[in-house]
Short mmCIF file of C-alpha atoms and ligand atoms in Angstrom, two decimals:
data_model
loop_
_atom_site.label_atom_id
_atom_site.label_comp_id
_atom_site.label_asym_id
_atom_site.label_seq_id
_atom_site.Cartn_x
_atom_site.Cartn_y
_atom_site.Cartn_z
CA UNK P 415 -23.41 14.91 -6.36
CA UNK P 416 -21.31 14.78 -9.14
CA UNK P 417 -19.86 11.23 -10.48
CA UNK P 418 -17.79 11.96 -13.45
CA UNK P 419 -13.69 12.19 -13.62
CA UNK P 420 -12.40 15.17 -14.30
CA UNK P 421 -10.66 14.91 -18.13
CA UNK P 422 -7.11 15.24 -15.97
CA UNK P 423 -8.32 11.88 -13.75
CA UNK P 424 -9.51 10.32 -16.92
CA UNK P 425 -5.99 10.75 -18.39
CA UNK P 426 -3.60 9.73 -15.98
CA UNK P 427 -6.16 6.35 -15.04
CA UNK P 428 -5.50 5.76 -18.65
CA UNK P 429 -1.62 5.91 -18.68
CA UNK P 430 -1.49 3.78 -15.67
CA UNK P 431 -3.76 1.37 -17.50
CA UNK P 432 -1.61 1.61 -20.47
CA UNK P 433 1.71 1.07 -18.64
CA UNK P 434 -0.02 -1.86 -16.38
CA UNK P 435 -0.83 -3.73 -20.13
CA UNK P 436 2.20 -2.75 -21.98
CA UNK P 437 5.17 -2.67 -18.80
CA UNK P 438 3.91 -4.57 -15.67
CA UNK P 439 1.98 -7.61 -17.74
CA UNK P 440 4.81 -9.25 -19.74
CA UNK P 441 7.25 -10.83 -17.13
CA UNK P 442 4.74 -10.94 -14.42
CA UNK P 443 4.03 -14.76 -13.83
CA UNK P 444 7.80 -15.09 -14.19
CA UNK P 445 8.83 -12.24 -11.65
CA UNK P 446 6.18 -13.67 -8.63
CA UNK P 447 7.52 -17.16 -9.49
CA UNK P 448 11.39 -16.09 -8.95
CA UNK P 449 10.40 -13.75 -6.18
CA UNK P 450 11.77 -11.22 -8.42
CA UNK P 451 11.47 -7.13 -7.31
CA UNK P 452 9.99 -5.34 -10.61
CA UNK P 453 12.96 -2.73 -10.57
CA UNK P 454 13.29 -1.52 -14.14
CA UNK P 455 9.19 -1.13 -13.97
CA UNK P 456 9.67 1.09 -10.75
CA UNK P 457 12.01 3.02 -12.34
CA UNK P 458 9.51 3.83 -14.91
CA UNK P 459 7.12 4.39 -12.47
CA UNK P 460 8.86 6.84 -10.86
CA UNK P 461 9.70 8.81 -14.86
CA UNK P 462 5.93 9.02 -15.14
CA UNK P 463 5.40 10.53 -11.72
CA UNK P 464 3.87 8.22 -10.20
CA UNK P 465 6.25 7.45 -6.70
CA UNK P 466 5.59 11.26 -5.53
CA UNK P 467 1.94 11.55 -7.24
CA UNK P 468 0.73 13.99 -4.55
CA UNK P 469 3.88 15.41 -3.51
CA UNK P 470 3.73 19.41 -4.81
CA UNK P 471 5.96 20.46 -7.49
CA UNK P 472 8.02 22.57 -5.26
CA UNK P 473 9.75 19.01 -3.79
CA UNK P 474 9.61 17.56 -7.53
CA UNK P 475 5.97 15.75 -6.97
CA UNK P 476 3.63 15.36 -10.00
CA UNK P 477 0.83 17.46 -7.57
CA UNK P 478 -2.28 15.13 -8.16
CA UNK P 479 -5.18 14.73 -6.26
CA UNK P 480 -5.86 11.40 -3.80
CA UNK P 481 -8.38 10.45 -6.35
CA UNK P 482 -5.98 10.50 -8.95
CA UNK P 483 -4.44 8.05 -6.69
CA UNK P 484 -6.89 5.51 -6.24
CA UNK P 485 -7.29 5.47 -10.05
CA UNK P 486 -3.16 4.65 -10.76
CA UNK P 487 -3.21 2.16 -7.69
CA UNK P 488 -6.74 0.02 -9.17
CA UNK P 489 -5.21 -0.13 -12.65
CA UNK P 490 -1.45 -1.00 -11.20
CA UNK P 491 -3.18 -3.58 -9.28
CA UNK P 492 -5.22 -5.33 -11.86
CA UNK P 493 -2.09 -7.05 -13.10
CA UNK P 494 0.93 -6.37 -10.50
CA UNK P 495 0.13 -5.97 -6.97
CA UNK P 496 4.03 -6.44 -6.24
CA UNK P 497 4.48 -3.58 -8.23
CA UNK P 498 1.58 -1.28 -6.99
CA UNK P 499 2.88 -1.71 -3.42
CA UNK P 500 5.68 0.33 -3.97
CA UNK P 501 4.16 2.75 -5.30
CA UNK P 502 1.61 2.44 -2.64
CA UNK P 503 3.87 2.99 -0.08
CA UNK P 504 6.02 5.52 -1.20
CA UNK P 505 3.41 8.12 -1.95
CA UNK P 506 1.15 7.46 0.98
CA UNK P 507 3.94 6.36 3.74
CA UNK P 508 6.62 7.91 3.27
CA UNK P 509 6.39 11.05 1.14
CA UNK P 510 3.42 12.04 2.62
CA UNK P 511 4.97 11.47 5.90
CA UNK P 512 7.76 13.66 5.36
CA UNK P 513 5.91 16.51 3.45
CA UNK P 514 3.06 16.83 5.98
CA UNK P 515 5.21 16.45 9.37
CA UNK P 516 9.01 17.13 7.85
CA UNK P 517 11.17 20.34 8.05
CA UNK P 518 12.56 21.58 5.00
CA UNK P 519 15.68 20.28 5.54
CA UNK P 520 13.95 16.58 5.44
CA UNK P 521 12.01 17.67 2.44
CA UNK P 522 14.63 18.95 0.72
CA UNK P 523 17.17 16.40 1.31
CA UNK P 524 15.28 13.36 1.26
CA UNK P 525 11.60 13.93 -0.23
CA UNK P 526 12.76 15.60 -3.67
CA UNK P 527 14.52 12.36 -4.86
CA UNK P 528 11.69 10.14 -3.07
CA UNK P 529 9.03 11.53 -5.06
CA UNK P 530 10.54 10.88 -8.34
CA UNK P 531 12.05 7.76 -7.66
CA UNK P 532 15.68 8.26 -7.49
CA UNK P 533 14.86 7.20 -4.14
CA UNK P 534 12.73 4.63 -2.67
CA UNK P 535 11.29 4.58 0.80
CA UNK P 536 10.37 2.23 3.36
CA UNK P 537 7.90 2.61 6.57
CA UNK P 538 9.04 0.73 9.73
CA UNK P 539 6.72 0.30 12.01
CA UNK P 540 5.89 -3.64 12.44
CA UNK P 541 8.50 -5.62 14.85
CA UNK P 542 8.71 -9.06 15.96
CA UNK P 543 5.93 -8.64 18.87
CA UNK P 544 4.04 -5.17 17.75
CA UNK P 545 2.03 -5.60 15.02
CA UNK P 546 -1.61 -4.87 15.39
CA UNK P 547 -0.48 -3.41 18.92
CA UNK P 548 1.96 -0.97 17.24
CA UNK P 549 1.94 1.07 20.49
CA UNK P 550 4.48 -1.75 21.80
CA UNK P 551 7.08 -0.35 20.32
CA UNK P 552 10.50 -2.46 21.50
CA UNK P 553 13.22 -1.07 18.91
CA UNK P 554 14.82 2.06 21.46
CA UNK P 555 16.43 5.22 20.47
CA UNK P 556 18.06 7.11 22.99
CA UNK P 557 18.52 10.65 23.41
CA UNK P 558 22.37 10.76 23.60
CA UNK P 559 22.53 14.81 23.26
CA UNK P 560 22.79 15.71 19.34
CA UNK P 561 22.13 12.26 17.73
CA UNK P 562 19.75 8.83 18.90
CA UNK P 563 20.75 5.66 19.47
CA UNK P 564 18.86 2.99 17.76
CA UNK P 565 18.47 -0.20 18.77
CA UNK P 566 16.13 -3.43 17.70
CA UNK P 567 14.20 -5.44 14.88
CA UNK P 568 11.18 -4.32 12.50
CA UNK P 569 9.59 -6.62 10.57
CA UNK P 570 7.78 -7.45 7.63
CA UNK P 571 9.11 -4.12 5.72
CA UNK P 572 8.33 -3.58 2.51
CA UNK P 573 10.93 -2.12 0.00
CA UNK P 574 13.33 -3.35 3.30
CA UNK P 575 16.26 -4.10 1.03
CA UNK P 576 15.31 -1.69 -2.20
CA UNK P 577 15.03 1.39 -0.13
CA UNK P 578 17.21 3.82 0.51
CA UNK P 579 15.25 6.22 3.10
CA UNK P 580 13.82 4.29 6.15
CA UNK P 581 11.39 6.12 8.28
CA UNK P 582 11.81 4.09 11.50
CA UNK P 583 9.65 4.72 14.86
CA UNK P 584 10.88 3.98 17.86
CA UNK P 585 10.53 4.17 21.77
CA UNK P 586 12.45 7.26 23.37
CA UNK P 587 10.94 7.18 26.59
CA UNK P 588 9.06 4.04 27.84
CA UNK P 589 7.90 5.39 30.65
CA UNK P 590 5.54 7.66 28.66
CA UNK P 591 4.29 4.91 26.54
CA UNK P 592 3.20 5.59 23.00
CA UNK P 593 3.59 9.28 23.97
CA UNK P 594 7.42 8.30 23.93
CA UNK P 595 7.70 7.21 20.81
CA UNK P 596 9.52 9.16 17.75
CA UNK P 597 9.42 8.89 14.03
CA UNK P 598 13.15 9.13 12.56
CA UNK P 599 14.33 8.90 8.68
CA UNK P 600 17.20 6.46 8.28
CA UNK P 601 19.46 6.07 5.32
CA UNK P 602 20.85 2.92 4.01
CA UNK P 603 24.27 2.53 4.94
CA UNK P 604 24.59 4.35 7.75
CA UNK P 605 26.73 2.00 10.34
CA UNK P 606 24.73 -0.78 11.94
CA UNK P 607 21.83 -0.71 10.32
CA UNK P 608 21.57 -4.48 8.72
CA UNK P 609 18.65 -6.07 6.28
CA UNK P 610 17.87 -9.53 6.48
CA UNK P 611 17.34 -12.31 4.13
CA UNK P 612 14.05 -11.68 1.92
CA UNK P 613 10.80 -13.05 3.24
CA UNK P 614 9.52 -16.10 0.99
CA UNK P 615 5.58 -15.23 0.83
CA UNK P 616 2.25 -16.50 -0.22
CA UNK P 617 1.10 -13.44 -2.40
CA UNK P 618 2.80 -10.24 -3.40
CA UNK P 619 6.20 -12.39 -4.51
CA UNK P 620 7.91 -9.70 -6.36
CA UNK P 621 7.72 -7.06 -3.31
CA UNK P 622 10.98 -7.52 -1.30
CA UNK P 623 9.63 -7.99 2.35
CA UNK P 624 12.72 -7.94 4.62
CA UNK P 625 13.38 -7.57 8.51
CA UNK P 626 15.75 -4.74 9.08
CA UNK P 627 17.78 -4.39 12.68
CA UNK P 628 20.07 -1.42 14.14
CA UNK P 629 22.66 -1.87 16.17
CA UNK P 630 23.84 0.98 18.00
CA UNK P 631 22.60 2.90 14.78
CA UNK P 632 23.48 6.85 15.37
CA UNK P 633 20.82 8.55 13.89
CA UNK P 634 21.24 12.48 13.97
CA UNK P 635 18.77 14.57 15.93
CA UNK P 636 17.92 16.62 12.58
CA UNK P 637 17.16 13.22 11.28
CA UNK P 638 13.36 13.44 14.01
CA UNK P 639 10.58 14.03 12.33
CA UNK P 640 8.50 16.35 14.37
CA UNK P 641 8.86 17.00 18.11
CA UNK P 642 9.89 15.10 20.72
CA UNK P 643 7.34 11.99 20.80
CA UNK P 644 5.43 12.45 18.25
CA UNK P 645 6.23 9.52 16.18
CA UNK P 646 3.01 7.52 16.98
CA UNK P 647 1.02 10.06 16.21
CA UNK P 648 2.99 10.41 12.89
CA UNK P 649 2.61 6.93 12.38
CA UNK P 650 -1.20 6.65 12.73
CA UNK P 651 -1.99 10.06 10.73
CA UNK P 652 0.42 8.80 8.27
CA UNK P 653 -1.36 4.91 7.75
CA UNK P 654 -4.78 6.86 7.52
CA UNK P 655 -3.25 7.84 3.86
CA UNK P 656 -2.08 4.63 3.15
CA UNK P 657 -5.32 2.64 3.85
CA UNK P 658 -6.31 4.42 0.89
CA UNK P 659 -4.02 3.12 -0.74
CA UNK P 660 -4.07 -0.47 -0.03
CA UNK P 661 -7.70 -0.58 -0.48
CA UNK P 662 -7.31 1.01 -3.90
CA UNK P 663 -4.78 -1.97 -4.16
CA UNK P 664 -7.33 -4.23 -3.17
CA UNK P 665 -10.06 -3.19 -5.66
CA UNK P 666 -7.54 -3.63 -8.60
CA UNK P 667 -6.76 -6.87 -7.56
CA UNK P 668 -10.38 -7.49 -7.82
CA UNK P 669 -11.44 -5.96 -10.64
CA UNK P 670 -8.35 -7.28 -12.61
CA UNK P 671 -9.68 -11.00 -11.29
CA UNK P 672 -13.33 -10.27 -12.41
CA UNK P 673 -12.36 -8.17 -15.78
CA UNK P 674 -10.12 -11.82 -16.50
CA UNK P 675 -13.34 -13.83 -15.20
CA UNK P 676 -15.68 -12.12 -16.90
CA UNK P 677 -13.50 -12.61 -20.41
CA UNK P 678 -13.29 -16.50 -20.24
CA UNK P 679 -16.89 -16.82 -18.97
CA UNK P 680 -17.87 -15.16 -22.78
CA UNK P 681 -15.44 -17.60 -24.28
CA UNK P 682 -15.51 -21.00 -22.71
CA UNK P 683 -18.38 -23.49 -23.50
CA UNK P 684 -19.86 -25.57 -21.85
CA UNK P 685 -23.48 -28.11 -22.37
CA UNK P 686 -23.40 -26.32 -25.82
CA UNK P 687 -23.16 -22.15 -25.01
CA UNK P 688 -20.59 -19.79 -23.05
CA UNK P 689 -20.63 -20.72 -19.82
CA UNK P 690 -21.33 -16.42 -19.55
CA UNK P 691 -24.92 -17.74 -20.84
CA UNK P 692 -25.32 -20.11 -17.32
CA UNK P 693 -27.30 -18.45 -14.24
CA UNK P 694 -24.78 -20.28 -12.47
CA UNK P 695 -22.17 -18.00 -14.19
CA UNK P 696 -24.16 -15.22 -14.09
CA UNK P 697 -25.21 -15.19 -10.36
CA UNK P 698 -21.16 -14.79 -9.65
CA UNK P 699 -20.75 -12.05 -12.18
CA UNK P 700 -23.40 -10.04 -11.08
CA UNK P 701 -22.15 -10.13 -6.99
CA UNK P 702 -18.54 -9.53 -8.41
CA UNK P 703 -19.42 -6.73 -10.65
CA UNK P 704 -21.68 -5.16 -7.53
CA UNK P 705 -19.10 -5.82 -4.88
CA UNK P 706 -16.59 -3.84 -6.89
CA UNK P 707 -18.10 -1.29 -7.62
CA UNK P 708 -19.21 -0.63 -3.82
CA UNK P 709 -15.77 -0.96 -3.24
CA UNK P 710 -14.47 1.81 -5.84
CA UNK P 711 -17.50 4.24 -4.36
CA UNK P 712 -15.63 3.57 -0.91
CA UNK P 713 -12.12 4.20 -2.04
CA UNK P 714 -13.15 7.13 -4.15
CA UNK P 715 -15.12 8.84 -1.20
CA UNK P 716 -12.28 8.46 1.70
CA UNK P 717 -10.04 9.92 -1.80
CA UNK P 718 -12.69 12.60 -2.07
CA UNK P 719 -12.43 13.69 1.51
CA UNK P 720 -8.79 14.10 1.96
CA UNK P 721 -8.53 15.90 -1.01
CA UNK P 722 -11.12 18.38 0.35
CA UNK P 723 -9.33 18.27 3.34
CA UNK P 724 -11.93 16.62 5.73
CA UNK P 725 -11.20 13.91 7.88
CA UNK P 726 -11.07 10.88 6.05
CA UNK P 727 -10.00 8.17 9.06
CA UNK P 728 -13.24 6.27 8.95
CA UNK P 729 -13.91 6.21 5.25
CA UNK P 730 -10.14 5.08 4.66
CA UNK P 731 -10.79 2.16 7.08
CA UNK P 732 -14.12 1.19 5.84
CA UNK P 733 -12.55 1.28 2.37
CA UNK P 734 -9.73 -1.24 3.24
CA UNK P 735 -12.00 -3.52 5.03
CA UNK P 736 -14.72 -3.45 2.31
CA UNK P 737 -12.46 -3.15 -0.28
CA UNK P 738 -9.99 -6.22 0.67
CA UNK P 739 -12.95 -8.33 1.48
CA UNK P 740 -14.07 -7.78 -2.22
CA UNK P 741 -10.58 -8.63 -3.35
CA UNK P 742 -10.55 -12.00 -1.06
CA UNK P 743 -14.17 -13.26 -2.35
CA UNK P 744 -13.54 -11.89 -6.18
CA UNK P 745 -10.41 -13.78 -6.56
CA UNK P 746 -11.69 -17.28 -4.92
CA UNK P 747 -14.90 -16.64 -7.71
CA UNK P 748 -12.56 -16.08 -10.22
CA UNK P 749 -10.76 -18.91 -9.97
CA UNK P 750 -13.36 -20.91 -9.88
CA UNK P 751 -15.26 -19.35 -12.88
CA UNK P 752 -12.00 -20.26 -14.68
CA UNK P 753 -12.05 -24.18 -13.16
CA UNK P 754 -8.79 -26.00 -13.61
CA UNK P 755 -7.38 -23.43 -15.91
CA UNK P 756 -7.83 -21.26 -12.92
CA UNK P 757 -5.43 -23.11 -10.74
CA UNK P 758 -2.52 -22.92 -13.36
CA UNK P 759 -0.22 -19.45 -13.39
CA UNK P 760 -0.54 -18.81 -17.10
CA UNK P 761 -4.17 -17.44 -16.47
CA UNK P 762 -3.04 -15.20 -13.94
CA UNK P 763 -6.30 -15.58 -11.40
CA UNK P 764 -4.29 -18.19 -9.15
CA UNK P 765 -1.77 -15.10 -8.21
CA UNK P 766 -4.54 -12.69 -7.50
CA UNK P 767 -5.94 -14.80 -5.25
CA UNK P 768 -2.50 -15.14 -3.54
CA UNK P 769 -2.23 -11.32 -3.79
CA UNK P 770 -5.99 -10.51 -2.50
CA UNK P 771 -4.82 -12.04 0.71
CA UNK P 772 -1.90 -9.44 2.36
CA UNK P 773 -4.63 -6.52 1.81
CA UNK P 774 -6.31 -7.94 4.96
CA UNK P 775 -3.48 -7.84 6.78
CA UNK P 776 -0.91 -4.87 6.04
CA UNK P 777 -1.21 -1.38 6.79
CA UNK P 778 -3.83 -3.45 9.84
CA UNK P 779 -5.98 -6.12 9.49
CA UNK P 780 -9.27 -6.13 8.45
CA UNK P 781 -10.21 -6.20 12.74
CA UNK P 782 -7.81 -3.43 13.13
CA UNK P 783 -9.77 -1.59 10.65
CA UNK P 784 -13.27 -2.85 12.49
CA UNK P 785 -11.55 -1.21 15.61
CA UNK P 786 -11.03 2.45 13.94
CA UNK P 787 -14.66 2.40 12.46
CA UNK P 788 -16.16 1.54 15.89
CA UNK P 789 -14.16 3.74 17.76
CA UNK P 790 -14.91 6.53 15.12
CA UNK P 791 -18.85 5.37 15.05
CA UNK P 792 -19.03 5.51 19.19
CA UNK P 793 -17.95 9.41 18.88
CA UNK P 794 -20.97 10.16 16.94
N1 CAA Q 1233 -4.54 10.15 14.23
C1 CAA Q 1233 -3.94 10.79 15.26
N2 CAA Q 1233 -3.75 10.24 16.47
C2 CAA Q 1233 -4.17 8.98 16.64
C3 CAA Q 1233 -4.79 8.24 15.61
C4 CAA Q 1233 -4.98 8.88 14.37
N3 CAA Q 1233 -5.53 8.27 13.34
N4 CAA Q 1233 -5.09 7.01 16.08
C5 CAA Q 1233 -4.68 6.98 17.36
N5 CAA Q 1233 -4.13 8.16 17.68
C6 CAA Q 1233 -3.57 8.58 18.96
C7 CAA Q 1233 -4.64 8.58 20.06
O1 CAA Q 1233 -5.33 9.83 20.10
C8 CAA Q 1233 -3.81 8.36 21.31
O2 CAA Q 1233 -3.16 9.55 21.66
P1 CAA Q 1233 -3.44 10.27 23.09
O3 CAA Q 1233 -3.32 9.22 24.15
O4 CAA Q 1233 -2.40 11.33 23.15
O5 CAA Q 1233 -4.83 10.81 22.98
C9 CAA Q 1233 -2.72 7.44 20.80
O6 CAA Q 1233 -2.63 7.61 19.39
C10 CAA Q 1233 -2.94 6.00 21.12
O7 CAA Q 1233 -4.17 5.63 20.54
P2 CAA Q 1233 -5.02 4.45 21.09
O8 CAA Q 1233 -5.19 4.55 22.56
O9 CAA Q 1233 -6.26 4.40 20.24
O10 CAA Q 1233 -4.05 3.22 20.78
P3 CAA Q 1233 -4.36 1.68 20.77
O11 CAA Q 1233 -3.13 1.01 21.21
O12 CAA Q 1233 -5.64 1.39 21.46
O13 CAA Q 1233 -4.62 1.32 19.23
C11 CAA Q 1233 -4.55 1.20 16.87
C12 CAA Q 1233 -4.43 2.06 18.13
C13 CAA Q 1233 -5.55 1.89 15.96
C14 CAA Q 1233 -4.99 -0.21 17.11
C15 CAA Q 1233 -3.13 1.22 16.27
O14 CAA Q 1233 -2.22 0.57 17.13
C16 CAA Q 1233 -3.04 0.62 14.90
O15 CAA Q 1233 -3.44 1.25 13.92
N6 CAA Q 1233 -2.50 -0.61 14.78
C17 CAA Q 1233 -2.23 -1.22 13.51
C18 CAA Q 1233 -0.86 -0.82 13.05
C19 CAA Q 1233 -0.70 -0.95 11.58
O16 CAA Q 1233 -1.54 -0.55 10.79
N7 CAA Q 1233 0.45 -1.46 11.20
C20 CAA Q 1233 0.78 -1.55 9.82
C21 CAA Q 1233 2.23 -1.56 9.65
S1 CAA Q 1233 2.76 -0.56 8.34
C22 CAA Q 1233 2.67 -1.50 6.94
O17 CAA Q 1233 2.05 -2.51 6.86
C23 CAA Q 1233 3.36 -0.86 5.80
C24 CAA Q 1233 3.82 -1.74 4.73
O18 CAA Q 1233 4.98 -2.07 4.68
C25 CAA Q 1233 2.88 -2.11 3.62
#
């Protein structure tokens, strides 16, 4: 079993480290307090290559591995998690989505300027009254010969007023269940289709959150991705990617919490020595440091996997439950490792412990993740 990064991995962890110092730090406190979207950063995400990081060349993709991935979304993460979300989603959700399970048509026309940002995407799954029970599905679209009708609410979408491709599911045929639902790409624009006003959150501040609805939306049959009901399907195979994701989101958050933690514990004193030099201190650091780094072994295995092409559901669950545990209990250790100064924005723990807390719930919650392990565990 081999450990190391390749030199390639190595390089690109360090450019996103670089870029998360030099372009995502400055402006940060300011951007989750004014609930600001970090657009001109995301714009030079996308110039590095890292909105379409495993997208091939052919559809203008950078061609990276998953672990690759995981190493751009923990160092994004360590100091903007509004900012790593979009890049979580767009490379996991939706250009995965479309190269895996679009035509050519699709990839041409909409995942060439999605994977280098030109484009940003959105995944709509989440309405009103199917969340967790995304088989619920309320928001219709039907079959009206060569083009769908769409009808209904989705919540809770990230990128819902940045993006300009939506990849919508929605119920075709209810009597079939989640058998009936489809997966369709929407553009911004087309007639009907309305955002609402911005969601005002705990964590994540700078990430515009936004409902969306469609109104007699006409959507054009090219515009299905895959056959005829196959959009849960889509949906689930699709979220196994971005678990990955969001639990590599998770472990940044943490390890950007304990890397801050760990800093001020060497520098403040207290009773006479660095408060680094207490057990009480030092008891905290070691769990932190432990916890982490089971977390990164998780997120780099379920990486590992789908790069060699194995299934990977399991191991991208138990990553994004372990993972945004770790980022939860980190973040709460931090802050108090840091004591008042912790509770006040300039020392940037207080917003990682605001951030930590959405990895539990997007992309399922931490029992929706217990749920695929067990069922996964009970096939064995
Ligand atoms: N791959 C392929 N097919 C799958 C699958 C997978 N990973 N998981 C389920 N399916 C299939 C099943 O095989 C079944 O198909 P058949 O009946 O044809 O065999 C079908 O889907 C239904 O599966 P279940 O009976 O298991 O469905 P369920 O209702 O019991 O629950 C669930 C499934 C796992 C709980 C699912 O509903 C789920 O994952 N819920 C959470 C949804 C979620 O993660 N939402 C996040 C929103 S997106 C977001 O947050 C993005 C963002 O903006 C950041």
């Amino acid at each position: 079993m081999i450990f190391e990064l390749t030199e390639e991995q190595r390089m690109i962890r360090d450019i996103a480290r670089d870029f998360a110092q030099n372009e995502l730090k400055p402006g940060v406190i300011e951007r989750d307090e004014q609930q600001r979207f970090p657009a001109e950063q995301v714009k030079k995400l996308g110039e590095l290559g890292f909105l379409g990081m495993m997208v091939a060349p052919q559809y203008n993709g950078a061609g990276l591995d998953a672990v690759s991935y995981v190493l751009v979304m923990e160092e994004l993460s360590k100091i903007d998690a509004s900012a790593s979300v979009v890049v979580s989603v767009n490379n996991s959700l939706v250009c995965y989505g479309l190269e895996q399970y679009g035509t050519e048509e699709q990839k041409e026309k909409y995942l060439k300027p999605l994977a280098v940002g030109e484009h940003i995407g959105a995944f709509c799954l989440s309405e009103p009254e199917a969340g967790s029970d995304a088989t619920s599905q309320r928001t219709m679209a039907a079959d009206m010969g060569d083009y769908y009708l769409l009808n209904g609410t989705k919540n809770w979408i990230t990128n819902g007023s940045t993006a300009s491709t939506y990849l919508v599911m929605a119920q075709t045929h209810p009597e079939k269940g989640h058998r009936g639902i489809n997966a369709f790409i929407v553009e911004k624009g087309m007639e009907g289709f309305t955002v609402g006003p911005k969601e005002n959150k705990l964590g994540i501040r700078g990430s515009d959150t936004h409902s969306l609805h469609f109104s007699d939306v006409k959507v054009p049959k090219e515009n299905r991705i895959g056959e005829d009901g196959f959009g849960f399907k889509f949906a689930m195979k699709t979220l196994e990617g971005g678990r990955i994701g969001i639990a590599a989101q998770a472990l940044g958050i943490a390890s950007g919490a304990y890397e801050l933690a760990l800093n001020y514990a060497k520098e403040r004193q207290t009773f006479g020595k660095p408060i680094a030099q207490h057990q009480a201190i030092q008891f905290k650091l070691a769990d932190m440091a432990t916890q982490i780094e089971a977390a990164r072994l998780l997120c780099l295995k379920a990486a590992w996997l789908k790069d060699q092409g194995q299934p990977y559901a399991q191991a991208a669950s138990m990553a994004k439950l372990y993972a945004s545990e770790v980022a939860m209990k980190t973040t709460v250790e931090a802050v108090q490792i840091h004591g008042g100064y912790g509770y006040v924005k300039e020392y940037h723990v207080e917003r990682l412990m605001r951030d930590a807390k959405i990895t539990q719930i997007y992309e399922g919650t931490s029992e929706i993740q217990r749920m695929v392990i067990t069922r996964e565990v009970l096939k064995d």
